[in-house]
Amino acid sequence: MIKYICYCRKSTDEKDRQVLSIDGQLSELKEFASREKLQVIDFVTESKTAKEPGREKFAEVLKRIEKGEANAILSWHPDRLARNSIDGGRIVYLLDTGKLLDLKFPTFWFDNTPQGKFMLSIAFGQSKYYVDNLSENVKRGLREKLRRGVWPKLAPIGYFNDLKIKSIEVDDEKSKYVKKAFEKFAEGGTSYSEIARMLFKCGIYRKGERELKVDTVKNMLSNKFYVGTFLYNGVLYKGSHKTFISKDLFNKVQKQMERLARPRLKGHNFPFTGFIKCAECGSAITAETHPRYYKRTNRKVVFNYYRCTKSLGNCRQKYITDVELEKQIRNMVLKCSIDDEEYKIFMDLYEKDKLIEEQSASQRLIELQSKISNLEDQEETLLDGYLEHIVEPEVYKKKKNEIFEEKQKICSPKV
Ligand SMILES: [Zn+2]
């Protein structure tokens, strides 16, 4: 008489969605048992991984079989019983010694013959291979992407992950709106939430059709991905994706962000404050606006006045209007300007200088190009060393960043 113990397993961290839940396995196996008229003496369930040996319930099942309580196992698939070489081997050994007479799986044909056991060993081997490969494949895919300069995560706004060619591509429509947002912000006077509102109107929003958070907008505006580089695990990479934001625009946005981060001072949007001082006492000059109403013509005119702050002591200077100040400044500039003849002399000198500069610049360009190609060779050697486990990950990260920064310095001194 063949007596079965039914064993169901699914580990909580099992990524494979195709594996039935424990309840699903139980009901399927109960149905299978009654259809095949199997005598099942117990149903055992366990929610543990089979990657490593040491499952308690599974060990109990084997013990009961060794004792003779049962002599067969019913399970959904061989990979439910074992995903490591030890557990798989024990099952095969129990079959060899005759303690196990049969195994039944609805998804796998097994016959207790040399061929059957051979097929079973392969199934166990495949399960182990699957586990070993899963993590290795993920790592390999990641390395491959980084090597190709592909950001291995969700594409930033204005881009999409092209799953077919495993790269990040520009979203034709959304990228236009992102560019507009960068341009609008660079002009100044636009807040982060206004940018979020602007994007919302163009159909760019977060979950639940709500405006992007201010932090998301900030991250977007400062994300160097838009100018072709990205940081992954502390290592900088040169991205291979197309860009639609110029470095110039990006830098303008960064300056605007810095400006917003600083506390704002009132009255500092006058063109002449900050660089002129009172001629009498040397104090700083400040400016104010005063609207004036003309009753007769029913007009309101705004006047800008500049005055000495008198912070250094007594001073007899009074207010002057911006028109008067401009006159004064024009006169001063005129005094130190040059005439036409001098202009010609200087322009000649300038042209000569320019020629010399151009020559030395092209010389320098050749030098820098050879430097870059040297750095690229180093980078390649470093990566090979890392992939062959000769170079430690920490050393790799550090060195890779050094090379990258060196290259960045040569290619674009600003970003
Ligand atoms: Zn003064």
Tab-separated table of N, CA and C in Angstrom, residues 100-226:
chain	number	residue	atom	x	y	z
A	100	LEU	N	11.481	5.347	-0.174
A	100	LEU	CA	10.483	6.094	-0.939
A	100	LEU	C	10.128	5.243	-2.142
A	101	LEU	N	8.826	5.000	-2.325
A	101	LEU	CA	8.429	4.181	-3.455
A	101	LEU	C	7.908	5.013	-4.612
A	102	ASP	N	7.391	6.191	-4.276
A	102	ASP	CA	6.814	6.992	-5.360
A	102	ASP	C	6.807	8.482	-5.020
A	103	LEU	N	6.844	9.269	-6.064
A	103	LEU	CA	6.654	10.718	-5.945
A	103	LEU	C	5.592	11.090	-6.962
A	104	LYS	N	4.693	11.981	-6.578
A	104	LYS	CA	3.686	12.411	-7.564
A	104	LYS	C	3.639	13.947	-7.601
A	105	PHE	N	3.657	14.428	-8.833
A	105	PHE	CA	3.521	15.891	-9.037
A	105	PHE	C	2.514	16.126	-10.164
A	106	PRO	N	1.565	17.017	-9.991
A	106	PRO	CA	0.637	17.310	-11.098
A	106	PRO	C	1.346	17.956	-12.278
A	107	THR	N	2.491	18.605	-12.044
A	107	THR	CA	3.138	19.367	-13.110
A	107	THR	C	4.374	18.668	-13.645
A	108	PHE	N	4.670	17.460	-13.156
A	108	PHE	CA	5.919	16.802	-13.551
A	108	PHE	C	5.702	15.297	-13.516
A	109	TRP	N	6.079	14.660	-14.607
A	109	TRP	CA	5.887	13.211	-14.638
A	109	TRP	C	7.063	12.521	-13.967
A	110	PHE	N	6.738	11.614	-13.018
A	110	PHE	CA	7.820	10.866	-12.391
A	110	PHE	C	7.473	9.378	-12.310
A	111	ASP	N	8.457	8.578	-12.618
A	111	ASP	CA	8.288	7.134	-12.550
A	111	ASP	C	9.498	6.591	-11.798
A	112	ASN	N	9.275	5.672	-10.856
A	112	ASN	CA	10.406	5.192	-10.054
A	112	ASN	C	11.225	4.155	-10.827
A	113	THR	N	11.879	4.636	-11.877
A	113	THR	CA	12.755	3.794	-12.701
A	113	THR	C	14.065	4.548	-12.850
A	114	PRO	N	15.121	3.905	-13.343
A	114	PRO	CA	16.367	4.667	-13.551
A	114	PRO	C	16.131	5.932	-14.370
A	115	GLN	N	15.323	5.848	-15.437
A	115	GLN	CA	15.062	7.048	-16.246
A	115	GLN	C	14.345	8.114	-15.433
A	116	GLY	N	13.352	7.658	-14.661
A	116	GLY	CA	12.561	8.594	-13.840
A	116	GLY	C	13.445	9.327	-12.852
A	117	LYS	N	14.331	8.561	-12.212
A	117	LYS	CA	15.216	9.181	-11.222
A	117	LYS	C	16.188	10.151	-11.894
A	118	PHE	N	16.586	9.759	-13.086
A	118	PHE	CA	17.491	10.641	-13.838
A	118	PHE	C	16.791	11.973	-14.147
A	119	MET	N	15.522	11.890	-14.605
A	119	MET	CA	14.766	13.093	-14.913
A	119	MET	C	14.565	13.945	-13.654
A	120	LEU	N	14.333	13.244	-12.542
A	120	LEU	CA	14.117	13.970	-11.289
A	120	LEU	C	15.372	14.742	-10.874
A	121	SER	N	16.525	14.058	-11.007
A	121	SER	CA	17.781	14.739	-10.663
A	121	SER	C	17.953	15.983	-11.515
A	122	ILE	N	17.557	15.865	-12.780
A	122	ILE	CA	17.681	17.038	-13.655
A	122	ILE	C	16.753	18.149	-13.173
A	123	ALA	N	15.528	17.774	-12.784
A	123	ALA	CA	14.579	18.786	-12.305
A	123	ALA	C	15.123	19.494	-11.063
A	124	PHE	N	15.702	18.704	-10.140
A	124	PHE	CA	16.299	19.326	-8.942
A	124	PHE	C	17.448	20.242	-9.358
A	125	GLY	N	18.259	19.749	-10.278
A	125	GLY	CA	19.391	20.540	-10.752
A	125	GLY	C	18.937	21.841	-11.382
A	126	GLN	N	17.845	21.759	-12.138
A	126	GLN	CA	17.318	22.956	-12.781
A	126	GLN	C	16.844	23.967	-11.756
A	127	SER	N	16.204	23.466	-10.694
A	127	SER	CA	15.715	24.379	-9.658
A	127	SER	C	16.870	25.120	-9.027
A	128	LYS	N	17.962	24.387	-8.805
A	128	LYS	CA	19.139	25.024	-8.212
A	128	LYS	C	19.750	26.020	-9.195
A	129	TYR	N	19.788	25.612	-10.438
A	129	TYR	CA	20.339	26.475	-11.479
A	129	TYR	C	19.536	27.775	-11.571
A	130	TYR	N	18.211	27.616	-11.448
A	130	TYR	CA	17.307	28.759	-11.515
A	130	TYR	C	17.631	29.769	-10.417
A	131	VAL	N	17.820	29.244	-9.191
A	131	VAL	CA	18.137	30.122	-8.055
A	131	VAL	C	19.489	30.797	-8.254
A	132	ASP	N	20.484	29.987	-8.640
A	132	ASP	CA	21.837	30.532	-8.820
A	132	ASP	C	21.841	31.611	-9.890
A	133	ASN	N	21.067	31.341	-10.937
A	133	ASN	CA	21.090	32.219	-12.085
A	133	ASN	C	20.359	33.530	-11.863
A	134	LEU	N	19.277	33.422	-11.077
A	134	LEU	CA	18.420	34.590	-10.893
A	134	LEU	C	19.234	35.783	-10.415
A	135	SER	N	19.979	35.580	-9.335
A	135	SER	CA	20.701	36.729	-8.770
A	135	SER	C	21.860	37.118	-9.687
A	136	GLU	N	22.479	36.122	-10.303
A	136	GLU	CA	23.605	36.431	-11.189
A	136	GLU	C	23.143	37.211	-12.419
A	137	ASN	N	21.946	36.830	-12.916
A	137	ASN	CA	21.421	37.517	-14.093
A	137	ASN	C	21.094	38.965	-13.805
A	138	VAL	N	20.505	39.197	-12.627
A	138	VAL	CA	20.161	40.563	-12.256
A	138	VAL	C	21.421	41.401	-12.207
A	139	LYS	N	22.467	40.857	-11.562
A	139	LYS	CA	23.732	41.589	-11.433
A	139	LYS	C	24.362	41.822	-12.798
A	140	ARG	N	24.317	40.778	-13.622
A	140	ARG	CA	24.952	40.892	-14.922
A	140	ARG	C	24.250	41.939	-15.778
A	141	GLY	N	22.912	41.921	-15.722
A	141	GLY	CA	22.120	42.887	-16.485
A	141	GLY	C	22.449	44.304	-16.072
A	142	LEU	N	22.604	44.484	-14.758
A	142	LEU	CA	22.906	45.801	-14.204
A	142	LEU	C	24.273	46.294	-14.681
A	143	ARG	N	25.267	45.394	-14.586
A	143	ARG	CA	26.623	45.766	-15.000
A	143	ARG	C	26.662	46.125	-16.477
A	144	GLU	N	25.910	45.316	-17.241
A	144	GLU	CA	25.880	45.510	-18.684
A	144	GLU	C	25.299	46.890	-19.007
A	145	LYS	N	24.217	47.249	-18.285
A	145	LYS	CA	23.591	48.547	-18.515
A	145	LYS	C	24.544	49.678	-18.157
A	146	LEU	N	25.190	49.562	-17.011
A	146	LEU	CA	26.093	50.624	-16.574
A	146	LEU	C	27.249	50.771	-17.546
A	147	ARG	N	27.726	49.634	-18.052
A	147	ARG	CA	28.830	49.653	-19.007
A	147	ARG	C	28.421	50.404	-20.274
A	148	ARG	N	27.121	50.248	-20.631
A	148	ARG	CA	26.619	50.922	-21.822
A	148	ARG	C	26.182	52.361	-21.533
A	149	GLY	N	26.282	52.762	-20.241
A	149	GLY	CA	25.881	54.122	-19.884
A	149	GLY	C	24.383	54.287	-19.813
A	150	VAL	N	23.670	53.193	-19.448
A	150	VAL	CA	22.206	53.269	-19.337
A	150	VAL	C	21.817	53.325	-17.867
A	151	TRP	N	21.088	54.330	-17.489
A	151	TRP	CA	20.550	54.470	-16.124
A	151	TRP	C	19.679	53.256	-15.845
A	152	PRO	N	20.035	52.425	-14.807
A	152	PRO	CA	19.334	51.145	-14.662
A	152	PRO	C	18.009	51.223	-13.906
A	153	LYS	N	17.483	52.406	-13.721
A	153	LYS	CA	16.224	52.496	-12.969
A	153	LYS	C	15.149	53.188	-13.801
A	154	LEU	N	14.096	53.611	-13.108
A	154	LEU	CA	12.981	54.272	-13.782
A	154	LEU	C	13.461	55.566	-14.457
A	155	ALA	N	13.040	55.750	-15.702
A	155	ALA	CA	13.481	56.925	-16.469
A	155	ALA	C	12.982	58.219	-15.835
A	156	PRO	N	13.823	59.274	-15.820
A	156	PRO	CA	13.371	60.571	-15.306
A	156	PRO	C	12.256	61.155	-16.190
A	157	ILE	N	11.571	62.175	-15.682
A	157	ILE	CA	10.467	62.792	-16.420
A	157	ILE	C	10.974	63.307	-17.770
A	158	GLY	N	10.213	62.998	-18.817
A	158	GLY	CA	10.630	63.432	-20.155
A	158	GLY	C	11.327	62.311	-20.920
A	159	TYR	N	11.559	61.209	-20.208
A	159	TYR	CA	12.168	60.022	-20.829
A	159	TYR	C	11.268	58.818	-20.550
A	160	PHE	N	11.504	57.719	-21.271
A	160	PHE	CA	10.819	56.473	-20.921
A	160	PHE	C	11.775	55.292	-21.058
A	161	ASN	N	11.490	54.236	-20.277
A	161	ASN	CA	12.316	53.026	-20.354
A	161	ASN	C	11.856	52.209	-21.547
A	162	ASP	N	12.712	52.088	-22.546
A	162	ASP	CA	12.373	51.250	-23.688
A	162	ASP	C	12.772	49.819	-23.353
A	163	LEU	N	11.762	49.006	-23.018
A	163	LEU	CA	12.052	47.654	-22.529
A	163	LEU	C	12.588	46.753	-23.635
A	164	LYS	N	12.227	47.060	-24.866
A	164	LYS	CA	12.652	46.203	-25.961
A	164	LYS	C	14.164	46.276	-26.167
A	165	ILE	N	14.682	47.506	-26.215
A	165	ILE	CA	16.122	47.629	-26.439
A	165	ILE	C	16.871	47.951	-25.152
A	166	LYS	N	16.155	47.838	-24.019
A	166	LYS	CA	16.752	48.029	-22.691
A	166	LYS	C	17.560	49.320	-22.604
A	167	SER	N	16.924	50.401	-22.973
A	167	SER	CA	17.611	51.681	-22.856
A	167	SER	C	16.607	52.739	-22.442
A	168	ILE	N	17.095	53.962	-22.292
A	168	ILE	CA	16.223	55.064	-21.910
A	168	ILE	C	16.143	56.038	-23.072
A	169	GLU	N	14.920	56.289	-23.512
A	169	GLU	CA	14.721	57.106	-24.707
A	169	GLU	C	13.953	58.384	-24.368
A	170	VAL	N	14.112	59.385	-25.229
A	170	VAL	CA	13.418	60.662	-25.016
A	170	VAL	C	11.937	60.496	-25.368
A	171	ASP	N	11.067	60.945	-24.476
A	171	ASP	CA	9.634	60.976	-24.744
A	171	ASP	C	9.359	62.265	-25.521
A	172	ASP	N	9.026	62.101	-26.804
A	172	ASP	CA	8.930	63.273	-27.688
A	172	ASP	C	8.043	64.374	-27.125
A	173	GLU	N	6.896	63.968	-26.588
A	173	GLU	CA	5.952	64.984	-26.134
A	173	GLU	C	6.364	65.554	-24.782
A	174	LYS	N	6.569	64.669	-23.820
A	174	LYS	CA	6.847	65.153	-22.459
A	174	LYS	C	8.155	65.932	-22.368
A	175	SER	N	9.135	65.545	-23.197
A	175	SER	CA	10.419	66.245	-23.122
A	175	SER	C	10.256	67.726	-23.467
A	176	LYS	N	9.300	68.029	-24.370
A	176	LYS	CA	9.051	69.426	-24.727
A	176	LYS	C	8.596	70.211	-23.501
A	177	TYR	N	7.694	69.601	-22.728
A	177	TYR	CA	7.174	70.297	-21.541
A	177	TYR	C	8.261	70.457	-20.480
A	178	VAL	N	9.093	69.421	-20.359
A	178	VAL	CA	10.190	69.504	-19.382
A	178	VAL	C	11.141	70.636	-19.776
A	179	LYS	N	11.435	70.712	-21.079
A	179	LYS	CA	12.326	71.765	-21.553
A	179	LYS	C	11.716	73.140	-21.269
A	180	LYS	N	10.414	73.260	-21.544
A	180	LYS	CA	9.731	74.524	-21.270
A	180	LYS	C	9.838	74.882	-19.793
A	181	ALA	N	9.685	73.869	-18.948
A	181	ALA	CA	9.767	74.107	-17.498
A	181	ALA	C	11.159	74.619	-17.128
A	182	PHE	N	12.208	74.001	-17.709
A	182	PHE	CA	13.579	74.462	-17.455
A	182	PHE	C	13.734	75.917	-17.907
A	183	GLU	N	13.232	76.207	-19.108
A	183	GLU	CA	13.379	77.560	-19.647
A	183	GLU	C	12.643	78.582	-18.793
A	184	LYS	N	11.417	78.221	-18.427
A	184	LYS	CA	10.596	79.141	-17.614
A	184	LYS	C	11.305	79.418	-16.284
A	185	PHE	N	11.820	78.344	-15.691
A	185	PHE	CA	12.457	78.511	-14.387
A	185	PHE	C	13.741	79.333	-14.490
A	186	ALA	N	14.474	79.140	-15.592
A	186	ALA	CA	15.745	79.853	-15.762
A	186	ALA	C	15.528	81.362	-15.879
A	187	GLU	N	14.362	81.755	-16.414
A	187	GLU	CA	14.064	83.183	-16.542
A	187	GLU	C	14.023	83.880	-15.189
A	188	GLY	N	13.716	83.102	-14.158
A	188	GLY	CA	13.617	83.685	-12.823
A	188	GLY	C	12.182	84.079	-12.523
A	189	GLY	N	11.893	84.215	-11.238
A	189	GLY	CA	10.566	84.662	-10.825
A	189	GLY	C	9.510	83.567	-10.843
A	190	THR	N	9.907	82.319	-11.103
A	190	THR	CA	8.938	81.223	-11.091
A	190	THR	C	9.250	80.288	-9.927
A	191	SER	N	8.216	79.956	-9.157
A	191	SER	CA	8.444	79.084	-7.997
A	191	SER	C	8.342	77.620	-8.423
A	192	TYR	N	8.783	76.733	-7.523
A	192	TYR	CA	8.725	75.303	-7.813
A	192	TYR	C	7.285	74.840	-7.991
A	193	SER	N	6.387	75.385	-7.147
A	193	SER	CA	4.998	74.923	-7.266
A	193	SER	C	4.349	75.438	-8.550
A	194	GLU	N	4.826	76.582	-9.031
A	194	GLU	CA	4.302	77.055	-10.324
A	194	GLU	C	4.741	76.126	-11.452
A	195	ILE	N	5.977	75.629	-11.330
A	195	ILE	CA	6.463	74.653	-12.321
A	195	ILE	C	5.619	73.379	-12.256
A	196	ALA	N	5.321	72.942	-11.021
A	196	ALA	CA	4.501	71.737	-10.843
A	196	ALA	C	3.128	71.938	-11.491
A	197	ARG	N	2.556	73.140	-11.316
A	197	ARG	CA	1.238	73.442	-11.889
A	197	ARG	C	1.312	73.426	-13.417
A	198	MET	N	2.407	74.042	-13.910
A	198	MET	CA	2.610	74.105	-15.353
A	198	MET	C	2.681	72.689	-15.954
A	199	LEU	N	3.457	71.824	-15.298
A	199	LEU	CA	3.614	70.453	-15.792
A	199	LEU	C	2.296	69.692	-15.688
A	200	PHE	N	1.561	69.972	-14.617
A	200	PHE	CA	0.278	69.292	-14.401
A	200	PHE	C	-0.657	69.548	-15.584
A	201	LYS	N	-0.676	70.808	-16.030
A	201	LYS	CA	-1.542	71.180	-17.160
A	201	LYS	C	-1.130	70.445	-18.436
A	202	CYS	N	0.139	70.065	-18.510
A	202	CYS	CA	0.619	69.344	-19.698
A	202	CYS	C	0.504	67.833	-19.523
A	203	GLY	N	-0.116	67.422	-18.428
A	203	GLY	CA	-0.315	65.978	-18.232
A	203	GLY	C	0.837	65.280	-17.545
A	204	ILE	N	1.699	66.057	-16.875
A	204	ILE	CA	2.779	65.420	-16.104
A	204	ILE	C	2.442	65.554	-14.632
A	205	TYR	N	2.112	64.428	-14.010
A	205	TYR	CA	1.706	64.473	-12.606
A	205	TYR	C	2.120	63.186	-11.911
A	206	ARG	N	1.899	63.169	-10.565
A	206	ARG	CA	2.236	61.947	-9.839
A	206	ARG	C	0.975	61.108	-9.675
A	207	LYS	N	1.104	60.005	-8.922
A	207	LYS	CA	-0.005	59.074	-8.745
A	207	LYS	C	-1.263	59.794	-8.266
A	208	GLY	N	-2.400	59.347	-8.736
A	208	GLY	CA	-3.651	59.931	-8.292
A	208	GLY	C	-3.935	61.266	-8.959
A	209	GLU	N	-3.285	61.508	-10.110
A	209	GLU	CA	-3.465	62.753	-10.856
A	209	GLU	C	-3.329	63.984	-9.982
A	210	ARG	N	-2.286	64.017	-9.193
A	210	ARG	CA	-2.002	65.206	-8.390
A	210	ARG	C	-0.715	65.858	-8.872
A	211	GLU	N	-0.599	67.164	-8.594
A	211	GLU	CA	0.612	67.879	-9.017
A	211	GLU	C	1.866	67.245	-8.404
A	212	LEU	N	2.980	67.363	-9.106
A	212	LEU	CA	4.251	66.853	-8.567
A	212	LEU	C	4.574	67.588	-7.271
A	213	LYS	N	5.256	66.892	-6.371
A	213	LYS	CA	5.678	67.538	-5.136
A	213	LYS	C	6.820	68.507	-5.440
A	214	VAL	N	6.961	69.508	-4.576
A	214	VAL	CA	8.026	70.502	-4.755
A	214	VAL	C	9.397	69.815	-4.814
A	215	ASP	N	9.580	68.796	-3.956
A	215	ASP	CA	10.867	68.086	-3.947
A	215	ASP	C	11.128	67.373	-5.273
A	216	THR	N	10.064	66.830	-5.851
A	216	THR	CA	10.223	66.149	-7.142
A	216	THR	C	10.648	67.155	-8.210
A	217	VAL	N	10.026	68.342	-8.171
A	217	VAL	CA	10.384	69.391	-9.141
A	217	VAL	C	11.845	69.791	-8.943
A	218	LYS	N	12.243	69.965	-7.671
A	218	LYS	CA	13.643	70.329	-7.367
A	218	LYS	C	14.590	69.259	-7.890
A	219	ASN	N	14.251	68.003	-7.620
A	219	ASN	CA	15.108	66.905	-8.079
A	219	ASN	C	15.218	66.901	-9.597
A	220	MET	N	14.080	67.167	-10.251
A	220	MET	CA	14.090	67.191	-11.709
A	220	MET	C	15.019	68.298	-12.205
A	221	LEU	N	14.855	69.501	-11.662
A	221	LEU	CA	15.613	70.653	-12.155
A	221	LEU	C	17.115	70.534	-11.867
A	222	SER	N	17.471	69.706	-10.873
A	222	SER	CA	18.893	69.610	-10.551
A	222	SER	C	19.493	68.265	-10.970
A	223	ASN	N	18.696	67.455	-11.689
A	223	ASN	CA	19.157	66.124	-12.079
A	223	ASN	C	20.119	66.198	-13.275
A	224	LYS	N	21.374	65.830	-13.012
A	224	LYS	CA	22.395	65.929	-14.064
A	224	LYS	C	22.160	64.947	-15.205
A	225	PHE	N	21.205	64.038	-14.995
A	225	PHE	CA	20.837	63.113	-16.071
A	225	PHE	C	20.464	63.898	-17.324
A	226	TYR	N	19.825	65.067	-17.120
A	226	TYR	CA	19.358	65.862	-18.260
A	226	TYR	C	20.515	66.428	-19.088
